Amino acid sequence: MLRILLLADTVNKPMNVDRFVALDFICIFGEKCRVLDKNLHGDNEFGFSEFATKRERIAEAVKIAVKNDFLTVKATDAGFTYGMNNRGKAIVSGVQSPYAHSYIVGAKIVNSRFARYTDDEILQYISDLSSEAEEG
């Protein structure tokens, strides 16, 4: 759940679960996704295969964050979006670990790179890279 709060605070606008999943994935596998100079969790052979299971885990983390009143939920025409509230911001401001700092730095770069992409375009970007990795 910590990464979800860090990401929501960094992006600073409501997102749906698909966007959380995609941006978090790119933050973790930044080098594999050709956005950052390293993968936050190191190099491993799985990478893109982890994307399929990530949505379920992120959706659960978002639910927990809402239940604990760290994120607000809003129903929109496009589905539910989730954004930071003051309680969530207080949690994030209290986190001072090197991991959190590295994640936030990467999240700022990732958010800047994909700010104008639709959710579907970000998911397609990851899908295209995954296909290239399988062929390579």
mmCIF file of C-alpha atoms in Angstrom:
data_model
loop_
_atom_site.group_PDB
_atom_site.id
_atom_site.type_symbol
_atom_site.label_atom_id
_atom_site.label_comp_id
_atom_site.label_asym_id
_atom_site.label_seq_id
_atom_site.Cartn_x
_atom_site.Cartn_y
_atom_site.Cartn_z
ATOM 1 C CA MET A 1 0.000 0.000 0.000
ATOM 2 C CA LEU A 2 2.923 2.372 0.623
ATOM 3 C CA ARG A 3 3.789 2.566 -3.082
ATOM 4 C CA ILE A 4 0.168 3.419 -3.909
ATOM 5 C CA LEU A 5 0.238 6.310 -1.449
ATOM 6 C CA LEU A 6 3.619 7.503 -2.715
ATOM 7 C CA LEU A 7 2.380 7.338 -6.305
ATOM 8 C CA ALA A 8 -0.939 9.057 -5.565
ATOM 9 C CA ASP A 9 0.897 11.840 -3.754
ATOM 10 C CA THR A 10 3.406 12.255 -6.577
ATOM 11 C CA VAL A 11 0.843 12.263 -9.391
ATOM 12 C CA ASN A 12 -1.394 14.546 -7.322
ATOM 13 C CA LYS A 13 -4.583 13.897 -9.273
ATOM 14 C CA PRO A 14 -7.197 11.138 -9.057
ATOM 15 C CA MET A 15 -6.445 7.924 -10.950
ATOM 16 C CA ASN A 16 -8.271 4.696 -11.641
ATOM 17 C CA VAL A 17 -6.829 1.305 -10.727
ATOM 18 C CA ASP A 18 -5.516 0.662 -14.256
ATOM 19 C CA ARG A 19 -3.427 3.824 -14.147
ATOM 20 C CA PHE A 20 -2.109 2.964 -10.678
ATOM 21 C CA VAL A 21 -1.128 -0.485 -11.956
ATOM 22 C CA ALA A 22 0.588 0.779 -15.097
ATOM 23 C CA LEU A 23 2.469 3.665 -13.496
ATOM 24 C CA ASP A 24 3.552 1.565 -10.510
ATOM 25 C CA PHE A 25 4.794 -1.165 -12.836
ATOM 26 C CA ILE A 26 6.851 1.341 -14.803
ATOM 27 C CA CYS A 27 8.230 2.817 -11.570
ATOM 28 C CA ILE A 28 9.359 -0.648 -10.436
ATOM 29 C CA PHE A 29 10.661 -1.834 -13.822
ATOM 30 C CA GLY A 30 11.820 1.547 -15.109
ATOM 31 C CA GLU A 31 14.826 0.238 -17.027
ATOM 32 C CA LYS A 32 12.875 -2.603 -18.640
ATOM 33 C CA CYS A 33 10.259 -0.009 -19.614
ATOM 34 C CA ARG A 34 12.947 2.285 -21.064
ATOM 35 C CA VAL A 35 12.039 5.188 -18.808
ATOM 36 C CA LEU A 36 14.460 5.028 -15.863
ATOM 37 C CA ASP A 37 18.102 4.024 -15.618
ATOM 38 C CA LYS A 38 17.459 1.077 -13.284
ATOM 39 C CA ASN A 39 14.798 -1.291 -12.038
ATOM 40 C CA LEU A 40 13.889 -0.353 -8.476
ATOM 41 C CA HIS A 41 13.641 -3.990 -7.379
ATOM 42 C CA GLY A 42 16.711 -5.046 -9.330
ATOM 43 C CA ASP A 43 16.932 -7.153 -12.441
ATOM 44 C CA ASN A 44 15.047 -10.409 -12.678
ATOM 45 C CA GLU A 45 13.859 -12.708 -15.414
ATOM 46 C CA PHE A 46 10.167 -12.211 -14.710
ATOM 47 C CA GLY A 47 9.537 -8.483 -15.193
ATOM 48 C CA PHE A 48 6.677 -8.268 -17.664
ATOM 49 C CA SER A 49 5.161 -11.558 -16.525
ATOM 50 C CA GLU A 50 4.528 -9.892 -13.144
ATOM 51 C CA PHE A 51 2.234 -7.346 -14.779
ATOM 52 C CA ALA A 52 -0.620 -9.834 -15.099
ATOM 53 C CA THR A 53 -0.800 -10.439 -11.342
ATOM 54 C CA LYS A 54 -0.137 -6.841 -10.367
ATOM 55 C CA ARG A 55 -3.668 -5.534 -10.978
ATOM 56 C CA GLU A 56 -5.202 -7.730 -8.291
ATOM 57 C CA ARG A 57 -2.590 -6.707 -5.710
ATOM 58 C CA ILE A 58 -2.888 -3.000 -6.558
ATOM 59 C CA ALA A 59 -6.694 -3.131 -6.452
ATOM 60 C CA GLU A 60 -6.477 -4.684 -2.988
ATOM 61 C CA ALA A 61 -3.974 -2.037 -1.831
ATOM 62 C CA VAL A 62 -6.275 0.721 -3.104
ATOM 63 C CA LYS A 63 -9.224 -0.812 -1.209
ATOM 64 C CA ILE A 64 -7.185 -0.917 1.981
ATOM 65 C CA ALA A 65 -6.068 2.683 1.487
ATOM 66 C CA VAL A 66 -9.696 3.790 1.017
ATOM 67 C CA LYS A 67 -10.866 1.735 4.008
ATOM 68 C CA ASN A 68 -8.173 3.356 6.163
ATOM 69 C CA ASP A 69 -9.126 6.810 4.868
ATOM 70 C CA PHE A 70 -5.814 7.509 3.091
ATOM 71 C CA LEU A 71 -7.415 7.847 -0.358
ATOM 72 C CA THR A 72 -10.751 9.277 -1.417
ATOM 73 C CA VAL A 73 -12.902 7.548 -4.003
ATOM 74 C CA LYS A 74 -15.025 9.270 -6.617
ATOM 75 C CA ALA A 75 -17.445 7.747 -9.112
ATOM 76 C CA THR A 76 -16.985 9.182 -12.602
ATOM 77 C CA ASP A 77 -18.411 8.378 -16.029
ATOM 78 C CA ALA A 78 -15.236 6.376 -16.674
ATOM 79 C CA GLY A 79 -15.436 4.443 -13.387
ATOM 80 C CA PHE A 80 -13.959 4.983 -9.957
ATOM 81 C CA THR A 81 -10.959 7.222 -9.384
ATOM 82 C CA TYR A 82 -8.863 7.502 -6.251
ATOM 83 C CA GLY A 83 -6.964 10.495 -4.944
ATOM 84 C CA MET A 84 -4.946 11.545 -1.924
ATOM 85 C CA ASN A 85 -6.550 13.168 1.058
ATOM 86 C CA ASN A 86 -4.945 14.952 4.002
ATOM 87 C CA ARG A 87 -4.651 11.775 6.048
ATOM 88 C CA GLY A 88 -2.823 10.034 3.199
ATOM 89 C CA LYS A 89 -0.561 13.042 2.717
ATOM 90 C CA ALA A 90 0.323 12.922 6.426
ATOM 91 C CA ILE A 91 1.372 9.278 6.082
ATOM 92 C CA VAL A 92 3.528 10.017 3.037
ATOM 93 C CA SER A 93 5.187 13.020 4.667
ATOM 94 C CA GLY A 94 6.246 10.801 7.568
ATOM 95 C CA VAL A 95 8.019 8.268 5.351
ATOM 96 C CA GLN A 96 11.733 8.985 5.139
ATOM 97 C CA SER A 97 13.255 5.734 3.834
ATOM 98 C CA PRO A 98 15.788 5.539 0.984
ATOM 99 C CA TYR A 99 13.383 3.186 -0.825
ATOM 100 C CA ALA A 100 10.549 5.730 -0.649
ATOM 101 C CA HIS A 101 12.869 8.476 -1.881
ATOM 102 C CA SER A 102 13.985 6.341 -4.853
ATOM 103 C CA TYR A 103 10.390 5.427 -5.665
ATOM 104 C CA ILE A 104 9.271 9.074 -5.553
ATOM 105 C CA VAL A 105 12.134 10.196 -7.815
ATOM 106 C CA GLY A 106 11.192 7.495 -10.327
ATOM 107 C CA ALA A 107 7.479 8.259 -9.996
ATOM 108 C CA LYS A 108 8.084 11.929 -10.825
ATOM 109 C CA ILE A 109 9.920 10.957 -14.012
ATOM 110 C CA VAL A 110 7.332 8.327 -14.950
ATOM 111 C CA ASN A 111 4.437 10.698 -14.278
ATOM 112 C CA SER A 112 6.041 13.417 -16.371
ATOM 113 C CA ARG A 113 6.701 10.990 -19.234
ATOM 114 C CA PHE A 114 3.153 9.582 -19.286
ATOM 115 C CA ALA A 115 1.095 12.581 -18.136
ATOM 116 C CA ARG A 116 -0.474 13.046 -21.568
ATOM 117 C CA TYR A 117 -1.056 9.351 -22.222
ATOM 118 C CA THR A 118 -4.508 7.881 -21.736
ATOM 119 C CA ASP A 119 -4.784 4.822 -19.517
ATOM 120 C CA ASP A 120 -5.167 2.647 -22.611
ATOM 121 C CA GLU A 121 -2.063 4.174 -24.204
ATOM 122 C CA ILE A 122 0.053 3.433 -21.130
ATOM 123 C CA LEU A 123 -1.230 -0.147 -21.011
ATOM 124 C CA GLN A 124 -0.481 -0.499 -24.734
ATOM 125 C CA TYR A 125 3.045 0.837 -24.178
ATOM 126 C CA ILE A 126 3.665 -1.890 -21.587
ATOM 127 C CA SER A 127 2.060 -4.522 -23.796
ATOM 128 C CA ASP A 128 4.261 -3.546 -26.738
ATOM 129 C CA LEU A 129 7.419 -3.762 -24.591
ATOM 130 C CA SER A 130 6.289 -7.116 -23.231
ATOM 131 C CA SER A 131 5.815 -8.446 -26.770
ATOM 132 C CA GLU A 132 9.290 -7.217 -27.754
ATOM 133 C CA ALA A 133 10.792 -8.919 -24.694
ATOM 134 C CA GLU A 134 9.105 -12.214 -25.587
ATOM 135 C CA GLU A 135 10.385 -12.023 -29.164
ATOM 136 C CA GLY A 136 13.880 -10.955 -28.128
#
